[in-house]
GROMACS .gro file of C-alpha atoms in nm:
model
  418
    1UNK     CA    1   1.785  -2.042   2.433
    2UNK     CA    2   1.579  -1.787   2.597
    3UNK     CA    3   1.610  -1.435   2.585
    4UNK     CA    4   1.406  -1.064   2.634
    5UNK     CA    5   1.424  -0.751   2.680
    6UNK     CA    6   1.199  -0.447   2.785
    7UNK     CA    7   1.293  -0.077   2.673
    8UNK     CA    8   1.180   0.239   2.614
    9UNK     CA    9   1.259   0.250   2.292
   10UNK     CA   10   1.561   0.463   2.260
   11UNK     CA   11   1.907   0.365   2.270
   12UNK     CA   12   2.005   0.554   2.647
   13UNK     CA   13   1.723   0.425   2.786
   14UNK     CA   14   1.698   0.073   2.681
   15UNK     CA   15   1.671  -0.152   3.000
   16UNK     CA   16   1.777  -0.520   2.908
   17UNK     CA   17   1.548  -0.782   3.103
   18UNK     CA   18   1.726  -1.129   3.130
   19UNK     CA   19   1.412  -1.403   3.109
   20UNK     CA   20   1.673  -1.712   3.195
   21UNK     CA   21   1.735  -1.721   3.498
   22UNK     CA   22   1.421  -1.644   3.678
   23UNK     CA   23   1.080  -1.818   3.748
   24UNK     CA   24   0.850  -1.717   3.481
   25UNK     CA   25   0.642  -1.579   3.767
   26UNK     CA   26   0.937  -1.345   3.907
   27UNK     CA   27   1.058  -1.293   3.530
   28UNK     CA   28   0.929  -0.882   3.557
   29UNK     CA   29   1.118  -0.641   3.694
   30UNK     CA   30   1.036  -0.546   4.086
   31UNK     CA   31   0.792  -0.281   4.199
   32UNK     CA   32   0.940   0.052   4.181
   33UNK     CA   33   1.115   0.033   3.844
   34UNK     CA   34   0.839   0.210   3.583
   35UNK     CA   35   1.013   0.506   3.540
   36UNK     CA   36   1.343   0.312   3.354
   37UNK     CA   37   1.079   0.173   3.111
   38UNK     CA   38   1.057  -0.190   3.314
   39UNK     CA   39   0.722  -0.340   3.359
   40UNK     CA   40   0.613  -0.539   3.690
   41UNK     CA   41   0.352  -0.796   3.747
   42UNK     CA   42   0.213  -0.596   3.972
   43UNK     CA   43   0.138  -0.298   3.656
   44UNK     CA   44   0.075  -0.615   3.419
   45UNK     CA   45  -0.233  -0.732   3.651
   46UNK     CA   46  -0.358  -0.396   3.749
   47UNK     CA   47  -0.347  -0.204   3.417
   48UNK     CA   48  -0.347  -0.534   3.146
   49UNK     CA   49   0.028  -0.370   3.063
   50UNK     CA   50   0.216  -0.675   2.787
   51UNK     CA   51   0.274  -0.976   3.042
   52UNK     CA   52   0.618  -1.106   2.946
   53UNK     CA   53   0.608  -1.393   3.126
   54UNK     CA   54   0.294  -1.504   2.952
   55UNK     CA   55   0.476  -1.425   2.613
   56UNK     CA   56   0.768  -1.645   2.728
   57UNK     CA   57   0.518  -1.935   2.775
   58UNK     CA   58   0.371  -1.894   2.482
   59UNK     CA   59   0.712  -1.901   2.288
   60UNK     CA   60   0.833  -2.194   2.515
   61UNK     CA   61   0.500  -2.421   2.392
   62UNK     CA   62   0.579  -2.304   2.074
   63UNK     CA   63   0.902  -2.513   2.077
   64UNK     CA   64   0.738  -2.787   2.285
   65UNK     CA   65   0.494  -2.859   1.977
   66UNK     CA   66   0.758  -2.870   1.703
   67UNK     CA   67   0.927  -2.476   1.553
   68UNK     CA   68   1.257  -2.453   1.583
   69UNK     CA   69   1.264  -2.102   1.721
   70UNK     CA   70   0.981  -1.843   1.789
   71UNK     CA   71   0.974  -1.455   1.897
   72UNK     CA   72   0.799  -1.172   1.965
   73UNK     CA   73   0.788  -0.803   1.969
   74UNK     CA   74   0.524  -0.549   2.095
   75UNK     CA   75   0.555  -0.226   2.079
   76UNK     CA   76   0.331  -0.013   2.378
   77UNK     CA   77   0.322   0.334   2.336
   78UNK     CA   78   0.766   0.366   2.361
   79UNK     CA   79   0.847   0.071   2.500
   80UNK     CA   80   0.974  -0.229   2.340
   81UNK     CA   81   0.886  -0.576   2.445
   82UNK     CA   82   1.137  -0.806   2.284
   83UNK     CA   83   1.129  -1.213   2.387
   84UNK     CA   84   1.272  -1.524   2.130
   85UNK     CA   85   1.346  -1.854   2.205
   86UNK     CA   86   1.506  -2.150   1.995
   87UNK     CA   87   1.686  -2.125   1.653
   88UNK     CA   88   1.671  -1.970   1.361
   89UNK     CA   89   1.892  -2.147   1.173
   90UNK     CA   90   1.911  -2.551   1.236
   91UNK     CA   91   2.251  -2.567   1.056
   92UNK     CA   92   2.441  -2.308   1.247
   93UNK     CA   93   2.247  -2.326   1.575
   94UNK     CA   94   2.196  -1.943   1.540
   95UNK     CA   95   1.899  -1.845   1.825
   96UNK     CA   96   1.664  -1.693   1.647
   97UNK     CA   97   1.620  -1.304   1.782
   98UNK     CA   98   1.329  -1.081   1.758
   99UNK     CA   99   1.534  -0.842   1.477
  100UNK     CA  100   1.564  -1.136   1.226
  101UNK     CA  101   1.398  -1.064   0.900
  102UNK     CA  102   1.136  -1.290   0.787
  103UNK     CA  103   0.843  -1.411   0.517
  104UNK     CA  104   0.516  -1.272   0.672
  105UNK     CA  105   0.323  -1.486   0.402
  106UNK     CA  106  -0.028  -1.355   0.432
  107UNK     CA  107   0.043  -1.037   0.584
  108UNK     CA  108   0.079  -0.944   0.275
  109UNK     CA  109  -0.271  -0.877   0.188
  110UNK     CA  110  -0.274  -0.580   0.416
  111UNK     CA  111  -0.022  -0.396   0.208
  112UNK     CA  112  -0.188  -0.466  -0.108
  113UNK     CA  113  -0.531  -0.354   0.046
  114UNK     CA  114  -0.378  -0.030   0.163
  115UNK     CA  115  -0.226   0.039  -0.222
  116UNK     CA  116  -0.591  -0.030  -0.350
  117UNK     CA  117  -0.723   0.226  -0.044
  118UNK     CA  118  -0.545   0.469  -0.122
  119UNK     CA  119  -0.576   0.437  -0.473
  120UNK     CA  120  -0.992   0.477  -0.423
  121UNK     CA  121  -0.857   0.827  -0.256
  122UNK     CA  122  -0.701   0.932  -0.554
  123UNK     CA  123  -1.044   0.850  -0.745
  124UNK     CA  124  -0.868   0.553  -0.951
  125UNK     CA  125  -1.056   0.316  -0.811
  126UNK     CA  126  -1.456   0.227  -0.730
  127UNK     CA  127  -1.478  -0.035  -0.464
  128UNK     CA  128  -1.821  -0.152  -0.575
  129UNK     CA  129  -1.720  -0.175  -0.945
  130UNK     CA  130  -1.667  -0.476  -1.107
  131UNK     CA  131  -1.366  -0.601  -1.106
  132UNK     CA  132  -1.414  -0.659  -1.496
  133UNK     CA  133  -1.438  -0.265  -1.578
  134UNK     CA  134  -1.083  -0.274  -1.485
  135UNK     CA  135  -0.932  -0.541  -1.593
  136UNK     CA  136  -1.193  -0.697  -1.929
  137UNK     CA  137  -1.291  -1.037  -1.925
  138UNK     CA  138  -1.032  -1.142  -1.647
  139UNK     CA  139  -1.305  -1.337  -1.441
  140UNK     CA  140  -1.618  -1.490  -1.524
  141UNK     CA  141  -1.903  -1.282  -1.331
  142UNK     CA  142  -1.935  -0.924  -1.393
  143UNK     CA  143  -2.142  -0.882  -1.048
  144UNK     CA  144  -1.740  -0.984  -0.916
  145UNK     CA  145  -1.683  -0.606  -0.776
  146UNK     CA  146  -1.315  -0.527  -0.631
  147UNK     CA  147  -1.525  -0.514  -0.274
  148UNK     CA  148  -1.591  -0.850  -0.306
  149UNK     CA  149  -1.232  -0.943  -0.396
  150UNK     CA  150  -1.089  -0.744  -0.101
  151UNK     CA  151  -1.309  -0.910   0.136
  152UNK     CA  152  -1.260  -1.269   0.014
  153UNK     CA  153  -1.652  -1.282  -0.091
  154UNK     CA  154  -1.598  -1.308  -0.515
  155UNK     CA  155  -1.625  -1.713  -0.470
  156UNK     CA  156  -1.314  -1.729  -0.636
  157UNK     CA  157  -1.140  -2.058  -0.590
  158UNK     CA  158  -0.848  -2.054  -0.437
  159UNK     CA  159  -0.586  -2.238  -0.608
  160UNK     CA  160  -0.381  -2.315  -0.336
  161UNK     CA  161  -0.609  -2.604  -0.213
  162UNK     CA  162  -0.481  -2.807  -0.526
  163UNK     CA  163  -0.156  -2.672  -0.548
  164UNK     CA  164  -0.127  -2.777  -0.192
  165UNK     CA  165  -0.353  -3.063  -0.086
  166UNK     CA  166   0.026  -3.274  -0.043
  167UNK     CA  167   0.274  -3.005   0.158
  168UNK     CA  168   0.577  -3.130   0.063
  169UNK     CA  169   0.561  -3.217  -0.274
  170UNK     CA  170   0.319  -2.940  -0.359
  171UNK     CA  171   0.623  -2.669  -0.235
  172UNK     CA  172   0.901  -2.868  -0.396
  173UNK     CA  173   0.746  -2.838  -0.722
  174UNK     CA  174   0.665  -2.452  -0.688
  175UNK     CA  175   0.977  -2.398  -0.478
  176UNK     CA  176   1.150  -2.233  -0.779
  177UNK     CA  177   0.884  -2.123  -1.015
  178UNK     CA  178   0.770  -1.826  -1.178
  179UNK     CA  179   0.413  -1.824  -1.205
  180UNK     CA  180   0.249  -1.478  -1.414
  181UNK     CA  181  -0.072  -1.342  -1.248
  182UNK     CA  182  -0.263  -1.464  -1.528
  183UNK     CA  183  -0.137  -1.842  -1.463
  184UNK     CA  184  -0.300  -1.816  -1.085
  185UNK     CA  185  -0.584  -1.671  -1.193
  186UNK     CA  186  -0.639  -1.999  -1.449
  187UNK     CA  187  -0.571  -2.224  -1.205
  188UNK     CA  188  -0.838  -2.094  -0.974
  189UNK     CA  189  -1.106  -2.116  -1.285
  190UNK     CA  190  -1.041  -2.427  -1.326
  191UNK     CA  191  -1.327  -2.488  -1.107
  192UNK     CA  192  -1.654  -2.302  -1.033
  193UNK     CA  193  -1.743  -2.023  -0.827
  194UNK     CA  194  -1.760  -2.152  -0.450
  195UNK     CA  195  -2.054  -1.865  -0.391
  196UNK     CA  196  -2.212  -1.651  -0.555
  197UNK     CA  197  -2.013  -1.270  -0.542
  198UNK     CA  198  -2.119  -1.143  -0.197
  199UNK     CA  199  -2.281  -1.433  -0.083
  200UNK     CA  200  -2.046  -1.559   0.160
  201UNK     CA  201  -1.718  -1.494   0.290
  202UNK     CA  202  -1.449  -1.775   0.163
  203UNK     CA  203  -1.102  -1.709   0.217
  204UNK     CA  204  -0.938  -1.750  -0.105
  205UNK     CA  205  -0.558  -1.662  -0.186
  206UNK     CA  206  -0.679  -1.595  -0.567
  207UNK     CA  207  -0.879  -1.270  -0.445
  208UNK     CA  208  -0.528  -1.078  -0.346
  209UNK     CA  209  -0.380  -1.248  -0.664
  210UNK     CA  210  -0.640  -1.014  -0.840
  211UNK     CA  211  -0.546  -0.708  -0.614
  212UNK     CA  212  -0.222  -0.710  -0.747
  213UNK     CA  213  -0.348  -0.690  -1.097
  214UNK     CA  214  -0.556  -0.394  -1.004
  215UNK     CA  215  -0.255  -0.238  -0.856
  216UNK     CA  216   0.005  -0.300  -1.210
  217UNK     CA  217  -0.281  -0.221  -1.403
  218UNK     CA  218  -0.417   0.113  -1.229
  219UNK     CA  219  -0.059   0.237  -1.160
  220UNK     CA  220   0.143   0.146  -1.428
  221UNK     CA  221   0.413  -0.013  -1.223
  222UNK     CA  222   0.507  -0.350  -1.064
  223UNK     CA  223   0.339  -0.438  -0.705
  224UNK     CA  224   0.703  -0.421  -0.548
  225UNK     CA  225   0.729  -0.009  -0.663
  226UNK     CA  226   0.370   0.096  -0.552
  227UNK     CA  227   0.505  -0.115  -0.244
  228UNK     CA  228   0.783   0.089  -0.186
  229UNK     CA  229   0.688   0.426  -0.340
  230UNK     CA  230   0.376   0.414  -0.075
  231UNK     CA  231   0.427   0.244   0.202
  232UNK     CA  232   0.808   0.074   0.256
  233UNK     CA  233   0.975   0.435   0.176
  234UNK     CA  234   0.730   0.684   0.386
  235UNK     CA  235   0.722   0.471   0.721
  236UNK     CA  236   1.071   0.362   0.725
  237UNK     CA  237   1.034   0.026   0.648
  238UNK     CA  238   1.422  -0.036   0.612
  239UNK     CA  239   1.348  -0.458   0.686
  240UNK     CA  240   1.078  -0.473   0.441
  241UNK     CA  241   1.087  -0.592   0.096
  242UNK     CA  242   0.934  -0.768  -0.205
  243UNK     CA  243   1.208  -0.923  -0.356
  244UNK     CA  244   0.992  -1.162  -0.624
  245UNK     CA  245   1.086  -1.352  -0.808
  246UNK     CA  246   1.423  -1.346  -0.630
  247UNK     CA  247   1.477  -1.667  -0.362
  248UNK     CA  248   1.675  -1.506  -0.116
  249UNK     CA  249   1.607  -1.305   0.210
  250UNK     CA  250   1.820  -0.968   0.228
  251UNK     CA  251   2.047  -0.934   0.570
  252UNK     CA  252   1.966  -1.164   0.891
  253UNK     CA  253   1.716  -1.388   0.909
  254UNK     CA  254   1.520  -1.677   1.083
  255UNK     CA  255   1.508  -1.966   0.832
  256UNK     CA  256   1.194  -2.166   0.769
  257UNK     CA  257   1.148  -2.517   0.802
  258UNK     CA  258   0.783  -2.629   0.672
  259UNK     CA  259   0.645  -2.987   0.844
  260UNK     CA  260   0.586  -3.285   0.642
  261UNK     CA  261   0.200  -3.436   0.653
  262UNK     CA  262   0.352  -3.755   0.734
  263UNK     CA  263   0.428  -3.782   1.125
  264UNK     CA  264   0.768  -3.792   1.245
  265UNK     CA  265   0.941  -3.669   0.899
  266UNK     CA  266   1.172  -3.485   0.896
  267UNK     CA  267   1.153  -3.082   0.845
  268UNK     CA  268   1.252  -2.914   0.521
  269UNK     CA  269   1.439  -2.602   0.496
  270UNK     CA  270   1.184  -2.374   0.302
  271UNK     CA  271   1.369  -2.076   0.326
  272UNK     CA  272   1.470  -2.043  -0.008
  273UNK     CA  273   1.184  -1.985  -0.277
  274UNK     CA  274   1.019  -1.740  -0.517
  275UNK     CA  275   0.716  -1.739  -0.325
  276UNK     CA  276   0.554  -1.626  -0.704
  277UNK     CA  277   0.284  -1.905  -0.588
  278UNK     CA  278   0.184  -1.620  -0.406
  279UNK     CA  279   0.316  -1.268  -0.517
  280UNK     CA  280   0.047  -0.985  -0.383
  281UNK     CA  281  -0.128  -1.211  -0.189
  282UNK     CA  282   0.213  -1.321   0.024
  283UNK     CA  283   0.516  -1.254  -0.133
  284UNK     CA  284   0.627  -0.938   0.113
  285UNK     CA  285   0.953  -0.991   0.370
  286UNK     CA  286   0.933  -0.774   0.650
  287UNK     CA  287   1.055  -0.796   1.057
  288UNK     CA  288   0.894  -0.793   1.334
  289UNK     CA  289   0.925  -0.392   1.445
  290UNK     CA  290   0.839  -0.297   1.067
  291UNK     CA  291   0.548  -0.480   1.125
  292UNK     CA  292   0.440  -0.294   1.429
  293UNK     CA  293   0.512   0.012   1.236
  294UNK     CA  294   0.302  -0.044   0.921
  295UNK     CA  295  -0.049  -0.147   1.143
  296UNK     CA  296   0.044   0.124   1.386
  297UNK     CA  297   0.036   0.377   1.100
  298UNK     CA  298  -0.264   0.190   0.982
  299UNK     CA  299  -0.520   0.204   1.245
  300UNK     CA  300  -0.380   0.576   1.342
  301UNK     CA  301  -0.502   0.691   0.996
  302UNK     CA  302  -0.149   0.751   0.845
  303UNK     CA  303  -0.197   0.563   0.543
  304UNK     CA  304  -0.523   0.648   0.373
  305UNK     CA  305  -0.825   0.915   0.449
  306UNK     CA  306  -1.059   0.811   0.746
  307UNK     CA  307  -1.324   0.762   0.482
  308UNK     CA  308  -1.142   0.479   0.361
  309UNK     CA  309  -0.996   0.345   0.713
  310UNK     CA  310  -1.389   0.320   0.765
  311UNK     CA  311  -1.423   0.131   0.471
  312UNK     CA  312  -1.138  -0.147   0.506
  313UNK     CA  313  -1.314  -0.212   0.896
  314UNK     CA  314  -1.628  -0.302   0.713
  315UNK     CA  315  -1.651  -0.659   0.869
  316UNK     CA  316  -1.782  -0.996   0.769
  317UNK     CA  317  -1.805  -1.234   1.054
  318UNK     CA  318  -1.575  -1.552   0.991
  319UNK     CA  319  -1.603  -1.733   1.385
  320UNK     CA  320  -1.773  -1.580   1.653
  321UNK     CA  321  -1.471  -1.372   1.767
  322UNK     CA  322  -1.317  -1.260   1.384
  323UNK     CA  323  -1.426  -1.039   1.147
  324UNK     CA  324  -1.281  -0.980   0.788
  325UNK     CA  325  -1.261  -0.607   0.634
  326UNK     CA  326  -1.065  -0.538   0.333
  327UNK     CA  327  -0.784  -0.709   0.351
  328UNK     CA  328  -0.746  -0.653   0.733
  329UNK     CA  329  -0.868  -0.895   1.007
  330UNK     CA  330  -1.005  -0.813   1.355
  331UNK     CA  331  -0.967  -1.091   1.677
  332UNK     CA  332  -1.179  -1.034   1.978
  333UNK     CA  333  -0.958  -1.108   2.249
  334UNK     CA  334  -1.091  -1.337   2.594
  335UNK     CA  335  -1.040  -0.999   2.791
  336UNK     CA  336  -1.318  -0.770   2.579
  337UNK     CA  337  -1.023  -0.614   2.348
  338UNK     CA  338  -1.042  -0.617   1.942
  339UNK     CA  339  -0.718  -0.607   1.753
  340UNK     CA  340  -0.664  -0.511   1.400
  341UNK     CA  341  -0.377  -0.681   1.158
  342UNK     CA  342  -0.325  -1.025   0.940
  343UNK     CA  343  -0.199  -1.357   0.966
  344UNK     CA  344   0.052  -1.520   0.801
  345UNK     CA  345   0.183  -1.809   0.658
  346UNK     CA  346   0.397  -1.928   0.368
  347UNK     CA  347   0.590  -2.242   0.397
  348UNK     CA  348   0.828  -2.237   0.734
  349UNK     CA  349   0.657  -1.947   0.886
  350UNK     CA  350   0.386  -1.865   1.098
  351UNK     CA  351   0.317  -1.451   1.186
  352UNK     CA  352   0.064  -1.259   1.398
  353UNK     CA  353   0.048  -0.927   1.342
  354UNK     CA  354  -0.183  -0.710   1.537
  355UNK     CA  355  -0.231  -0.324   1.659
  356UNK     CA  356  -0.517  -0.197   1.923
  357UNK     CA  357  -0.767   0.068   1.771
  358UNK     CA  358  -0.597   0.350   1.817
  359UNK     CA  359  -0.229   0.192   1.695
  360UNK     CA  360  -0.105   0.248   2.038
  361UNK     CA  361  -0.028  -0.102   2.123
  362UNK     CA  362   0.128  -0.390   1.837
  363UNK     CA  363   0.230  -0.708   1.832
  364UNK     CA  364   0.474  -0.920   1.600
  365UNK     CA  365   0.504  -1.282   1.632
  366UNK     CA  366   0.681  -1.556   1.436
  367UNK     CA  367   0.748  -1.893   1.469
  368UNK     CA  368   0.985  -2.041   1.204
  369UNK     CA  369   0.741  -2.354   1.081
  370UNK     CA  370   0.424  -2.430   0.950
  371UNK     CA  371   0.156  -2.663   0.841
  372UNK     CA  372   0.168  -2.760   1.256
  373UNK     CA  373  -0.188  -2.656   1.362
  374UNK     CA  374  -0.094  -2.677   1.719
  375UNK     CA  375   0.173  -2.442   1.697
  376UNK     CA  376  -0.067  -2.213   1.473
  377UNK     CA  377  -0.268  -2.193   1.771
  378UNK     CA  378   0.024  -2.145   2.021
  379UNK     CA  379   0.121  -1.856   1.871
  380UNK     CA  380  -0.194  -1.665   1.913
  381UNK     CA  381  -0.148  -1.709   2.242
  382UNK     CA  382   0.079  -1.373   2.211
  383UNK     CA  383  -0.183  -1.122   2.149
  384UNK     CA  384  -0.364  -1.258   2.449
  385UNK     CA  385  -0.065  -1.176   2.629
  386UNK     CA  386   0.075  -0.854   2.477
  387UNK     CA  387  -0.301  -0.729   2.500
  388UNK     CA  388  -0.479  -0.850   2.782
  389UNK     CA  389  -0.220  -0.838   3.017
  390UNK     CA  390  -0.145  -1.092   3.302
  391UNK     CA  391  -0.361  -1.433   3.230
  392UNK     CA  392  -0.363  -1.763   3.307
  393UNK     CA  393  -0.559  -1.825   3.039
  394UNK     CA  394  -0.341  -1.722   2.757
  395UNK     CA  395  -0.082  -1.983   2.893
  396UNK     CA  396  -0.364  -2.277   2.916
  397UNK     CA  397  -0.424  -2.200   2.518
  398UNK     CA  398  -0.030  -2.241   2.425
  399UNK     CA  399  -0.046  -2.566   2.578
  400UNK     CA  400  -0.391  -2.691   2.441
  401UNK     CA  401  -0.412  -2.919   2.149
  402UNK     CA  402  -0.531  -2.731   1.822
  403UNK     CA  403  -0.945  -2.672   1.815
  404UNK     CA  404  -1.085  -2.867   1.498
  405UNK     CA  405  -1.221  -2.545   1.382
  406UNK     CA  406  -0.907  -2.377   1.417
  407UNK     CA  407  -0.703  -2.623   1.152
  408UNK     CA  408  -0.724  -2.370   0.897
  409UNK     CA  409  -0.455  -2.175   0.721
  410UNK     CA  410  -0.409  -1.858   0.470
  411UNK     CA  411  -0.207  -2.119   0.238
  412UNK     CA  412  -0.493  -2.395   0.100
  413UNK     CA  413  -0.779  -2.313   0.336
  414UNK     CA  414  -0.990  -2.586   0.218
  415UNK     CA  415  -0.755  -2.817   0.347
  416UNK     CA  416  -0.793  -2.925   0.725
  417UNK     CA  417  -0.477  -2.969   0.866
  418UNK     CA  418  -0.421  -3.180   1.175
   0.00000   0.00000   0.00000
């Protein structure tokens, strides 16, 4: 099952844009037809406007390589891009559509940096404090500052490698858990520092774990009110919610089915969980235009004071073409464009989620598996697309085999998974 559409935005001028029954080639509307909010090839090579049929590819790999269903939304400046494709529920044979609610796993870390942002406005908060003035004796280096933690340079362990290290059975026996902040936080000292604080950028799920303590402890309140009070309530976010440690997803929504390690197994229905494994660091369910909307707001300075919009873009290299801020990545795109958001995953879901400079341009996608490299990969194929317009290119990378340095996920980074 295939299916877009292309709109303005609005209700009367919605144009629906069936992707069935034409070539992917042909699959934009003709020459002529800007002014009813359809885009053409033609405007998609000239002007690097979203290329939908380069989206569709992507989304059709997607499938190829193993998710049940996959979908995308980008949101240019009024007019909604909208393509899915596949299921998003096995059972029923629902098609998964671009509206279905979802966990954005890792995405999370964005909201919690913005809380902590904002809360350095309101002169609460030091970013080059130890993290230990605020919360006494919780780690075991005082030179640990809350910097550090939002950049994923403390050396904290992340916990997740062990917790992890066997997919399957490693979900199953967290699948229903309630884990305390404090519990993560032992698990990661368990072992050593991996660096020494701002030495080195390592990825670590443990650092966002310690965000949301700064958040319950500087506030007052639980993560999911600050959430809310902050951020959900003032942008609209009516699809968006932190429901931990409830299991279920509110309304309509794609289920997710995580991959076993061992080849040819079977997929499990991970849709159900308390996701405490992960709490500030991953817990959030959101949708794919609430996305949009929240790194939209972002990057146009809606959320905190420029001084600290500065701050959060503060990057430390990770590859040669992303940088890490605080708690916000950047991707330099084949075409010369950087893009701003987070990655995602939690078991059964992948998510991209990505906004130009100026918040003009975003980009949601989701496919409804995970620990699949190749469809990790596939799926980043969409900000090519949404962003760089009309390119071969993005459609050669949705049907490449995963890069061995790109076998990396936000859920037990350590872990190369092929």
């Amino acid at each position: 099952m295939v299916s877009g559409s292309v709109g303005t935005g609005t209700a009367l001028g919605a144009v629906l844009l069936s992707l069935v029954a034409l070539p992917a080639q042909a699959a934009s509307a003709a020459p002529g037809d800007s002014g009813t909010g359809r885009v053409t090839s033609v405007a998609a090579a000239k002007s690097g406007a979203p290329d939908d049929a380069g989206l569709q590819g992507v989304l059709h790999a997607a499938l190829a390589q193993g998710a049940p269903g996959a979908m995308v939304r980008v949101d240019d400046a009024g007019t909604v891009h909208e393509l899915s494709e596949g299921v998003a529920d096995r059972a029923t044979g629902r098609s998964i559509t671009a509206a279905d609610r979802f966990r954005v796993g890792s995405v999370t870390k964005s909201f919690s940096a913005v809380v902590l942002l904002q809360l350095v406005d309101e002169g609460k908060l030091n970013l080059d404090t130890s993290v230990n003035t605020y919360l006494p004796g919780l780690l075991p280096d005082d030179r640990i500052t809350v910097r550090h933690v939002m950049s994923h340079r403390s050396g904290l362990y992340d916990y997740t490698n062990d917790m992890f290290a066997q997919t399957v059975p490693g979900f199953e026996s967290v699948r229903n858990k309630v884990f305390s902040y404090q519990d993560l936080v032992r698990l990661s000292l368990k072992h050593a520092l991996t660096n020494a604080p701002g030495a080195a950028y390592s990825y670590s799920n443990t650092n966002f774990v310690v965000a949301g303590m700064l958040i319950e402890k500087l506030t007052g309140n639980a993560v999911a009110k600050e959430y809310q009070n902050r951020i959900f309530k003032p942008l609209g976010l009516t699809d968006t919610f932190y429901v931990h440690p409830g299991t279920s997803i509110p309304g309509t929504h794609a289920n997710g089915y995580l991959t076993p390690d061992a080849a040819g197994a079977a997929l499990v229905d991970s849709t159900a969980q308390t996701v405490s494994w992960a709490q500030s660091a991953g817990a959030i369910i959101s949708s794919t235009r609430d996305l949009n909307t929240f790194f939209s707001a972002l990057m146009a300075g809606k959320l905190m004071s420029a001084a600290q919009l500065a701050q959060m873009q503060q990057w430390t290299t990770v590859s040669s073409t992303q940088g890490y801020g605080l708690g916000l990545r950047r991707r330099d795109l084949s075409c010369g464009v950087s893009v701003y958001g987070h990655t995602g995953t939690v078991q059964g879901y992948y998510t991209y989620a990505f906004t130009s400079k100026d918040g003009k341009r975003s980009v949601t996608s989701l496919a409804n598996t995970s620990n699949n490299a190749n469809v990790l990969n596939t799926m980043a194929g969409t900000l090519e697309s949404a962003f760089c317009g009309k390119s071969s290119k993005a459609t050669r990378r949705a049907m490449a085999p995963a890069a061995p340095t790109e076998r990396y996920e936000d859920i037990a980074p350590g872990i190369a998974r092929d």
